[in-house]
C-alpha cells in the first residue's frame, strides 16, 4: 500500500496537482511509513523535500526511533541540527526522540549522554517531565537488571535529577524519583551527588 501511495504521489506531482516536495504530503507519508516500519521509503519521501524544516526532520527521526535505526537517526540529527551549515533549531522533541532511542541499549548510553549535554549547553534547553521520567526509567531499569553502570552513567542520572528540580511536579513526585534513583544506583549515585547534606534524606526512605 505504501509503495502504491508513493506512485500516486509521484503522479500527482507530475500532473502538477500538488507541488513537488509538498511538506504536508511528505510528512504525512513519512508518518505512515513509520507506523508501517518502513524507514527506507520514509527516507525517499524525505529526500523529495527541497528544504526540509524541523517538523520534517522530527517526523523522520520518529520513524527512525520506531524502527530502531540508530545510525540513520544520529546522522540525520547531526547533519540537520548540529552541523556548522545547519539553519534548523532542534526542539525538546528532537532531543527527546534521539536520547530515548539511544537509551534502548546499554552500549549507546554514552551517546545519549552526549546528546543530553548538547541539549543543555549548545541549545540551552532543559528536559520536560516526559524526558526526565523516561531517562530515569531506562537508567534504573538497567540498574535493576544488573547491567554494569559507570560513574559517568551515575553523573548523567544526577544531572537529570538536578534539571528535574526546575520543573513543576505534583507534591512528593520528585522526591519519589530521587529515592528510587538512590535505591537502585546506591553507592554509585551517592559518590557523584554533590549535595552531601541531602544524602540521608534519600537513604532513609528507600
Short mmCIF file of C-alpha atoms in Angstrom, two decimals:
data_model
loop_
_atom_site.label_atom_id
_atom_site.label_comp_id
_atom_site.label_asym_id
_atom_site.label_seq_id
_atom_site.Cartn_x
_atom_site.Cartn_y
_atom_site.Cartn_z
CA UNK A 1 0.00 0.00 0.00
CA UNK A 2 2.82 2.40 0.81
CA UNK A 3 4.55 1.75 -2.48
CA UNK A 4 1.24 2.41 -4.23
CA UNK A 5 0.92 5.67 -2.30
CA UNK A 6 4.42 6.64 -3.43
CA UNK A 7 3.45 6.01 -7.05
CA UNK A 8 0.26 8.02 -6.62
CA UNK A 9 2.10 10.97 -5.05
CA UNK A 10 4.66 10.91 -7.87
CA UNK A 11 1.81 11.01 -10.39
CA UNK A 12 0.08 13.91 -8.62
CA UNK A 13 3.35 15.83 -8.63
CA UNK A 14 3.97 15.05 -12.28
CA UNK A 15 0.47 16.28 -13.17
CA UNK A 16 1.12 19.36 -11.02
CA UNK A 17 -1.92 18.66 -8.87
CA UNK A 18 0.29 19.02 -5.83
CA UNK A 19 3.61 20.83 -5.66
CA UNK A 20 6.70 18.64 -5.77
CA UNK A 21 8.11 18.08 -2.30
CA UNK A 22 4.96 19.36 -0.57
CA UNK A 23 5.89 19.22 3.12
CA UNK A 24 2.43 18.35 4.42
CA UNK A 25 2.09 15.45 2.00
CA UNK A 26 5.60 14.09 2.51
CA UNK A 27 5.40 14.45 6.30
CA UNK A 28 2.12 12.54 6.36
CA UNK A 29 3.67 9.90 4.10
CA UNK A 30 6.73 9.59 6.37
CA UNK A 31 4.48 9.17 9.40
CA UNK A 32 2.61 6.42 7.63
CA UNK A 33 5.94 4.77 6.81
CA UNK A 34 6.85 4.93 10.47
CA UNK A 35 3.64 3.22 11.50
CA UNK A 36 4.40 0.55 8.91
CA UNK A 37 8.08 0.43 10.00
CA UNK A 38 9.40 1.26 6.53
CA UNK A 39 12.28 3.69 7.07
CA UNK A 40 13.71 3.27 3.56
CA UNK A 41 10.50 4.56 1.97
CA UNK A 42 10.31 7.33 4.56
CA UNK A 43 13.81 8.43 3.51
CA UNK A 44 12.70 8.51 -0.11
CA UNK A 45 9.82 10.81 0.79
CA UNK A 46 12.15 12.96 2.89
CA UNK A 47 14.60 13.43 0.04
CA UNK A 48 11.80 14.84 -2.09
CA UNK A 49 11.64 17.91 0.16
CA UNK A 50 13.93 20.63 -1.21
CA UNK A 51 14.31 22.50 2.07
CA UNK A 52 13.20 20.30 4.97
CA UNK A 53 12.13 22.13 8.11
CA UNK A 54 12.37 20.99 11.73
CA UNK A 55 8.97 19.32 11.57
CA UNK A 56 10.04 17.19 8.62
CA UNK A 57 13.29 16.21 10.34
CA UNK A 58 11.46 15.37 13.57
CA UNK A 59 8.97 13.24 11.67
CA UNK A 60 11.77 11.22 10.08
CA UNK A 61 13.55 10.96 13.44
CA UNK A 62 10.37 9.48 14.85
CA UNK A 63 10.30 6.92 12.04
CA UNK A 64 13.92 6.01 12.84
CA UNK A 65 13.02 5.62 16.51
CA UNK A 66 10.09 3.34 15.75
CA UNK A 67 12.28 1.16 13.55
CA UNK A 68 15.37 1.43 15.78
CA UNK A 69 17.63 2.84 13.08
CA UNK A 70 20.23 4.38 15.39
CA UNK A 71 22.90 5.30 12.84
CA UNK A 72 20.36 6.83 10.47
CA UNK A 73 18.84 8.85 13.31
CA UNK A 74 22.14 10.20 14.63
CA UNK A 75 23.40 11.12 11.15
CA UNK A 76 20.10 12.85 10.41
CA UNK A 77 20.16 14.76 13.70
CA UNK A 78 23.80 15.80 13.41
CA UNK A 79 23.52 16.95 9.80
CA UNK A 80 20.31 18.96 10.13
CA UNK A 81 20.66 20.26 13.69
CA UNK A 82 24.30 20.27 14.81
CA UNK A 83 26.41 20.81 11.69
CA UNK A 84 28.05 24.17 11.01
CA UNK A 85 25.89 24.82 7.95
CA UNK A 86 22.61 23.86 9.60
CA UNK A 87 19.97 26.57 9.85
CA UNK A 88 17.47 24.44 11.74
CA UNK A 89 16.98 24.51 15.50
CA UNK A 90 16.30 21.30 17.40
CA UNK A 91 13.42 21.35 19.87
CA UNK A 92 12.97 19.39 23.07
CA UNK A 93 11.00 16.91 20.94
CA UNK A 94 14.03 16.45 18.65
CA UNK A 95 16.36 15.79 21.56
CA UNK A 96 13.89 13.58 23.42
CA UNK A 97 13.45 11.37 20.36
CA UNK A 98 17.17 10.79 19.83
CA UNK A 99 18.00 10.42 23.54
CA UNK A 100 15.23 7.93 24.24
CA UNK A 101 16.22 5.92 21.15
CA UNK A 102 19.83 5.75 22.35
CA UNK A 103 18.77 4.64 25.82
CA UNK A 104 17.20 1.49 24.41
CA UNK A 105 20.52 -0.36 24.78
CA UNK A 106 23.40 -0.15 27.23
CA UNK A 107 26.08 0.34 24.57
CA UNK A 108 24.54 3.58 23.30
CA UNK A 109 24.13 5.24 26.72
CA UNK A 110 27.33 7.29 26.16
CA UNK A 111 25.82 8.76 23.00
CA UNK A 112 22.61 9.54 24.84
CA UNK A 113 24.65 11.41 27.45
CA UNK A 114 26.34 13.43 24.71
CA UNK A 115 23.04 14.50 23.15
CA UNK A 116 21.65 15.40 26.57
CA UNK A 117 24.72 17.56 27.14
CA UNK A 118 24.28 19.19 23.72
CA UNK A 119 20.66 19.90 24.55
CA UNK A 120 21.67 21.78 27.69
CA UNK A 121 24.86 23.51 26.50
CA UNK A 122 24.52 24.06 22.75
CA UNK A 123 20.76 24.54 22.53
CA UNK A 124 20.14 25.94 26.01
CA UNK A 125 17.20 23.60 26.56
CA UNK A 126 16.14 21.71 29.65
CA UNK A 127 14.17 18.46 29.75
CA UNK A 128 10.42 18.27 30.18
CA UNK A 129 8.68 15.94 32.60
CA UNK A 130 8.35 13.21 29.99
CA UNK A 131 12.04 13.14 29.13
CA UNK A 132 13.06 13.15 32.80
CA UNK A 133 10.79 10.21 33.54
CA UNK A 134 11.89 8.21 30.51
CA UNK A 135 15.60 8.74 31.18
CA UNK A 136 15.19 7.69 34.81
CA UNK A 137 13.05 4.69 33.89
CA UNK A 138 15.57 3.45 31.34
CA UNK A 139 18.62 4.00 33.54
CA UNK A 140 17.03 2.46 36.61
CA UNK A 141 15.83 -0.50 34.54
CA UNK A 142 19.46 -1.15 33.57
CA UNK A 143 20.44 -0.94 37.23
CA UNK A 144 17.67 -3.29 38.39
CA UNK A 145 18.62 -5.78 35.67
CA UNK A 146 22.18 -5.91 36.97
CA UNK A 147 23.65 -4.18 33.92
CA UNK A 148 27.02 -2.67 34.95
CA UNK A 149 26.76 1.11 35.01
CA UNK A 150 29.65 3.56 35.21
CA UNK A 151 30.34 6.67 37.23
CA UNK A 152 29.56 8.69 34.09
CA UNK A 153 26.16 6.99 33.95
CA UNK A 154 25.52 7.96 37.57
CA UNK A 155 26.56 11.53 36.82
CA UNK A 156 24.05 11.50 33.96
CA UNK A 157 21.26 10.49 36.33
CA UNK A 158 22.38 13.12 38.84
CA UNK A 159 22.28 15.86 36.18
CA UNK A 160 18.80 14.78 35.09
CA UNK A 161 17.61 14.88 38.70
CA UNK A 162 19.12 18.35 39.11
CA UNK A 163 17.34 19.54 35.97
CA UNK A 164 14.13 17.99 37.25
CA UNK A 165 14.24 20.40 40.17
CA UNK A 166 13.45 23.22 37.74
CA UNK A 167 10.18 21.59 36.67
CA UNK A 168 6.76 21.64 38.31
CA UNK A 169 5.91 18.31 39.93
CA UNK A 170 2.94 17.13 41.93
CA UNK A 171 3.70 17.05 45.67
CA UNK A 172 6.19 14.33 46.55
CA UNK A 173 6.74 13.11 42.98
CA UNK A 174 10.28 14.42 42.50
CA UNK A 175 11.33 13.13 45.92
CA UNK A 176 9.89 9.74 44.99
CA UNK A 177 12.05 9.65 41.87
CA UNK A 178 15.15 10.68 43.79
CA UNK A 179 14.60 7.95 46.39
CA UNK A 180 14.14 5.35 43.65
CA UNK A 181 17.34 6.50 41.96
CA UNK A 182 19.38 6.28 45.16
CA UNK A 183 17.84 2.92 45.99
CA UNK A 184 18.81 1.38 42.65
CA UNK A 185 22.13 3.11 41.93
CA UNK A 186 23.17 3.13 45.57
CA UNK A 187 26.85 4.00 46.21
CA UNK A 188 27.44 4.91 42.56
CA UNK A 189 24.97 7.79 42.69
CA UNK A 190 25.97 8.84 46.19
CA UNK A 191 29.59 9.19 45.03
CA UNK A 192 28.64 11.86 42.48
CA UNK A 193 25.91 13.60 44.46
CA UNK A 194 27.43 16.94 45.39
CA UNK A 195 24.87 17.97 47.99
CA UNK A 196 26.09 15.69 50.74
CA UNK A 197 23.57 17.10 53.21
CA UNK A 198 20.74 15.61 51.12
CA UNK A 199 22.04 12.05 51.12
CA UNK A 200 20.46 10.99 54.40
CA UNK A 201 17.09 12.24 53.21
CA UNK A 202 17.01 9.81 50.29
CA UNK A 203 18.83 6.96 52.01
CA UNK A 204 16.33 6.79 54.86
CA UNK A 205 13.24 6.45 52.63
CA UNK A 206 14.09 3.64 50.24
#
